[in-house]
C-alpha positions as CSV (number, residue, x, y, z in Angstrom):
1,M,23.8,-27.7,-3.6
2,K,22.2,-24.9,-4.8
3,F,18.1,-24.6,-5.0
4,K,15.8,-22.9,-6.8
5,I,11.8,-22.0,-6.4
6,L,10.3,-20.8,-9.8
7,A,6.6,-20.2,-9.8
8,D,4.3,-18.4,-12.9
9,S,2.6,-15.2,-11.2
10,S,-0.7,-16.9,-10.5
11,C,1.3,-17.7,-7.1
12,D,0.3,-15.3,-4.6
13,V,2.7,-14.1,-2.9
14,T,3.8,-11.2,0.3
15,E,7.1,-9.6,-0.2
16,D,8.1,-11.5,3.4
17,L,6.6,-14.6,2.1
18,Q,9.1,-14.0,-1.7
19,K,11.9,-13.0,1.0
20,K,11.5,-16.7,2.7
21,T,11.0,-18.9,0.4
22,G,12.9,-17.0,-2.3
23,V,10.4,-18.1,-4.9
24,E,11.0,-16.3,-8.3
25,L,7.9,-15.7,-10.2
26,I,7.9,-15.9,-14.0
27,P,4.7,-13.1,-14.9
28,L,2.5,-14.2,-17.3
29,T,1.1,-11.1,-19.9
30,M,-3.0,-9.5,-19.7
31,R,-4.5,-7.9,-23.0
32,L,-7.3,-5.6,-23.0
33,G,-7.4,-5.1,-26.6
34,E,-4.1,-3.1,-27.6
35,K,-2.9,-2.6,-24.0
36,I,-0.4,-5.5,-22.7
37,Y,-0.3,-5.7,-19.2
38,K,3.1,-7.5,-17.2
39,D,2.1,-9.7,-14.2
40,D,5.2,-8.6,-12.2
41,K,6.2,-5.8,-9.5
42,S,5.3,-2.9,-12.3
43,L,1.6,-3.9,-12.3
44,D,-0.8,-1.3,-10.9
45,I,-3.4,-4.1,-9.5
46,R,-6.1,-1.0,-8.6
47,E,-5.7,0.8,-11.9
48,Y,-5.3,-2.9,-14.0
49,I,-8.6,-3.8,-12.5
50,K,-10.5,-0.4,-13.2
51,A,-9.2,-1.1,-16.7
52,M,-11.1,-4.3,-17.0
53,K,-14.1,-2.9,-15.8
54,E,-14.4,-0.2,-18.3
55,Y,-13.1,-2.7,-21.1
56,K,-16.1,-4.0,-23.0
57,S,-14.4,-7.2,-24.5
58,H,-13.2,-10.1,-22.3
59,P,-9.0,-10.1,-21.2
60,K,-7.0,-12.4,-22.8
61,T,-4.1,-13.6,-21.4
62,S,-0.3,-15.3,-22.3
63,C,1.3,-17.9,-20.2
64,P,5.0,-17.3,-20.1
65,S,7.3,-18.5,-23.5
66,I,9.4,-21.7,-23.4
67,Q,12.5,-19.0,-23.4
68,D,11.4,-17.4,-20.1
69,F,11.6,-20.5,-18.9
70,M,15.1,-22.3,-20.1
71,D,16.4,-18.7,-18.8
72,K,15.7,-19.4,-14.9
73,F,17.0,-23.0,-15.7
74,R,20.2,-22.2,-16.4
75,E,20.7,-20.1,-13.0
76,G,20.3,-23.4,-10.3
77,D,21.5,-26.9,-9.8
78,N,18.3,-28.2,-8.4
79,V,15.1,-26.7,-10.1
80,F,11.5,-26.9,-8.7
81,V,9.0,-25.1,-10.4
82,V,5.1,-24.7,-9.6
83,T,2.3,-23.9,-12.4
84,I,-1.1,-22.9,-12.4
85,S,-3.6,-25.9,-13.1
86,S,-2.7,-27.2,-16.9
87,R,-6.4,-27.7,-17.4
88,L,-6.5,-23.6,-17.5
89,S,-3.2,-22.2,-19.2
90,G,-0.6,-23.4,-21.3
91,T,1.9,-22.6,-18.7
92,Y,2.8,-26.1,-17.3
93,N,3.3,-27.6,-20.7
94,A,5.6,-24.7,-21.2
95,A,7.9,-25.2,-18.4
96,V,8.2,-29.0,-19.2
97,Q,9.0,-28.6,-22.9
98,A,11.8,-25.8,-21.5
99,K,13.5,-28.6,-19.0
100,N,13.3,-31.0,-22.0
101,I,15.2,-28.6,-23.5
102,I,17.8,-28.1,-20.9
103,R,17.7,-31.4,-20.0
104,E,19.6,-32.1,-23.5
105,E,21.4,-29.3,-22.8
106,L,23.1,-30.2,-19.5
107,S,22.0,-33.6,-18.1
108,D,23.5,-33.7,-14.6
109,K,20.9,-30.6,-13.6
110,F,17.5,-31.5,-11.9
111,I,14.5,-29.9,-12.8
112,H,11.4,-30.6,-11.3
113,V,8.3,-29.3,-12.8
114,F,4.8,-29.6,-10.4
115,D,0.9,-28.8,-11.9
116,S,-0.3,-27.4,-8.8
117,K,-3.7,-28.5,-10.2
118,S,-4.9,-25.1,-8.4
119,A,-4.4,-21.0,-9.1
120,A,-3.7,-18.4,-7.2
121,I,-2.9,-18.8,-3.1
122,G,-3.7,-22.9,-4.0
123,E,-0.2,-22.2,-6.2
124,T,1.0,-20.2,-3.2
125,M,0.8,-23.4,-0.5
126,V,2.9,-25.8,-3.0
127,H,5.7,-23.9,-3.0
128,L,5.5,-23.3,0.9
129,K,5.7,-27.2,0.7
130,I,8.6,-27.2,-1.7
131,H,10.5,-24.5,0.6
132,E,9.7,-26.4,3.8
133,Y,11.0,-29.9,2.4
134,I,14.0,-28.4,1.4
135,K,14.7,-26.7,4.4
136,K,14.5,-30.2,5.8
137,N,17.5,-31.7,4.2
138,L,15.2,-34.4,1.6
139,E,16.8,-35.8,-1.1
140,N,14.9,-34.5,-4.6
141,A,13.0,-37.6,-5.0
142,E,11.2,-37.4,-1.5
143,I,10.8,-33.6,-2.5
144,V,9.2,-34.4,-5.3
145,E,6.9,-37.0,-3.8
146,K,5.8,-35.6,-0.6
147,V,5.1,-32.5,-3.0
148,T,3.1,-34.6,-5.4
149,R,1.2,-36.2,-2.5
150,Y,0.1,-32.9,-1.0
151,I,-1.0,-31.4,-4.3
152,E,-3.4,-34.3,-4.6
153,E,-4.9,-34.0,-1.2
154,M,-5.0,-30.3,-1.5
155,K,-8.6,-28.3,-1.3
156,T,-9.3,-25.3,-2.8
157,F,-11.9,-23.4,-3.1
158,F,-13.4,-20.0,-3.9
159,L,-15.9,-17.3,-3.8
160,L,-16.2,-14.5,-6.8
161,E,-18.7,-11.1,-6.4
162,D,-18.5,-10.8,-10.2
163,L,-18.7,-13.6,-12.8
164,D,-18.4,-12.0,-15.9
165,N,-14.5,-12.6,-17.1
166,L,-14.3,-16.1,-15.5
167,T,-17.4,-16.7,-18.0
168,K,-16.0,-14.8,-21.1
169,A,-12.7,-17.0,-20.3
170,G,-14.8,-20.2,-21.0
171,R,-14.1,-21.1,-17.3
172,L,-18.1,-21.3,-16.2
173,N,-21.3,-21.7,-17.9
174,P,-22.7,-18.5,-19.8
175,I,-25.8,-20.0,-19.1
176,V,-25.0,-20.6,-15.6
177,A,-23.6,-17.6,-14.9
178,K,-26.6,-15.5,-16.1
179,A,-28.7,-17.2,-14.3
180,A,-26.6,-17.0,-11.0
181,N,-26.5,-13.3,-11.7
182,I,-30.6,-12.9,-12.1
183,L,-31.6,-15.4,-9.1
184,S,-28.4,-13.6,-6.7
185,I,-27.1,-16.7,-6.4
186,K,-23.4,-16.7,-5.4
187,P,-21.8,-19.9,-6.2
188,V,-18.8,-21.5,-4.2
189,M,-17.0,-23.2,-6.4
190,G,-13.9,-25.3,-6.1
191,A,-10.7,-27.2,-7.7
192,H,-11.2,-31.1,-8.6
193,D,-8.0,-32.4,-10.8
194,G,-7.2,-28.8,-12.0
195,S,-11.1,-28.1,-13.5
196,I,-13.3,-25.7,-12.2
197,R,-16.6,-27.2,-10.0
198,L,-19.4,-26.2,-8.4
199,V,-19.7,-26.8,-4.6
200,S,-22.7,-25.3,-3.3
201,K,-24.9,-23.0,-4.8
202,V,-26.5,-20.1,-2.6
203,R,-28.3,-17.3,-2.7
204,G,-26.9,-14.0,-1.2
205,Y,-22.9,-12.8,-1.0
206,K,-23.2,-13.3,3.3
207,R,-24.8,-16.9,3.0
208,A,-22.0,-17.9,0.6
209,F,-19.6,-15.9,2.7
210,Q,-20.8,-18.4,5.5
211,R,-21.2,-21.8,3.2
212,L,-17.7,-21.4,2.1
213,I,-16.4,-21.4,5.5
214,D,-18.5,-24.4,6.0
215,V,-17.3,-26.5,3.2
216,I,-13.9,-26.0,4.5
217,G,-15.0,-28.4,7.8
218,E,-16.8,-30.9,5.9
219,E,-14.4,-32.1,2.9
220,G,-11.0,-30.9,5.3
221,T,-9.2,-33.2,7.5
222,H,-6.8,-32.7,10.2
223,L,-6.6,-29.4,10.2
224,E,-4.7,-29.2,13.0
225,D,-1.8,-30.2,11.3
226,K,-2.2,-27.7,8.0
227,V,-2.0,-24.1,7.5
228,L,-4.8,-22.5,5.4
229,G,-4.0,-19.5,2.9
230,I,-6.2,-17.3,1.4
231,S,-5.5,-14.9,-1.4
232,H,-7.9,-11.7,-2.2
233,C,-8.5,-9.3,-5.1
234,N,-8.2,-5.5,-3.7
235,C,-11.0,-6.7,-0.8
236,L,-8.6,-6.9,2.6
237,H,-10.8,-6.5,4.8
238,R,-13.1,-9.5,3.6
239,A,-10.0,-11.8,4.0
240,Q,-9.5,-10.4,7.2
241,R,-13.0,-10.8,8.0
242,L,-12.6,-14.5,6.4
243,K,-9.6,-15.2,8.6
244,E,-11.3,-14.6,12.1
245,E,-14.5,-16.2,11.3
246,I,-12.4,-19.2,10.0
247,Q,-9.7,-19.1,13.3
248,K,-13.2,-19.4,15.5
249,R,-14.5,-22.7,13.8
250,Y,-11.0,-24.5,13.3
251,P,-7.5,-25.2,14.2
252,F,-5.0,-24.7,11.9
253,K,-1.5,-24.4,12.5
254,D,-1.3,-20.9,10.6
255,I,-3.4,-18.9,7.9
256,I,-2.0,-16.5,5.6
257,I,-3.6,-13.6,3.6
258,A,-1.6,-12.4,0.3
259,E,-3.7,-10.1,-2.7
260,M,-3.9,-11.1,-5.7
261,G,-1.5,-10.2,-8.4
262,G,-2.5,-9.7,-11.9
263,L,-3.3,-13.1,-13.7
264,S,-5.4,-14.2,-10.4
265,S,-7.5,-11.1,-10.5
266,T,-8.0,-11.6,-14.3
267,Y,-10.2,-14.4,-13.5
268,A,-11.2,-13.9,-9.8
269,N,-12.4,-10.0,-10.4
270,Q,-13.1,-7.3,-8.1
271,G,-14.2,-8.9,-4.5
272,G,-13.0,-11.9,-5.2
273,L,-11.1,-14.9,-2.8
274,V,-9.7,-18.1,-2.7
275,I,-8.8,-20.5,-0.1
276,A,-6.5,-23.6,0.0
277,F,-5.3,-25.8,2.7
């Protein structure tokens, strides 16, 4: 049987990871005024971050079309899809609508769409689980069951240097963001059932960085059985340091690092870090 793993471009992957899993990314688009950026391999992330900084208003994003998903769904006998949280984007709904249309055409085709209830490296970790279970030759129904459980148990946390884009996009209360900037507060945030939640408020970046590491031990369990992912917005040095500090304290099976693509960078902005496990 031919399997296909699809994800939207919020899924942050390295070239090596993409070769390993064969995941195909369906790009979202970002708009700065009249200029449209497609979130694929042609995007120069550093130039895009620079353009965002110079742009006076807030970036706008658009999810892939139903047709984009339909075109990909026709290519595999068994298709697994993972999307950014349905509470953050319309991508999940577009994928589900595409699935319903294709199933009317090709009733014997298997398609399952997972709402990652996360974003960035969280979505990456979900697609890795799908790949792991495919390689173990599990039945489709069992893959769905196990990956759904993984999503429910997965933890996602993030620390952002700049809250502007998250606030302008309506993902963070502007009063909270303004107070944070005035008081030099760096909030450690996380995902809860697909929405953004405040985990901790810390004054100063160094303390917030340490708090992010502490939260892993407070909220994580059975870490020796898990892989942790880190994605970063143009700050590899921070991601590497975070990895080193986490390795000193926790027994994860492995820790992977990936650079954020355009969609993740739009919200995380320069210096942002996201972890998931």
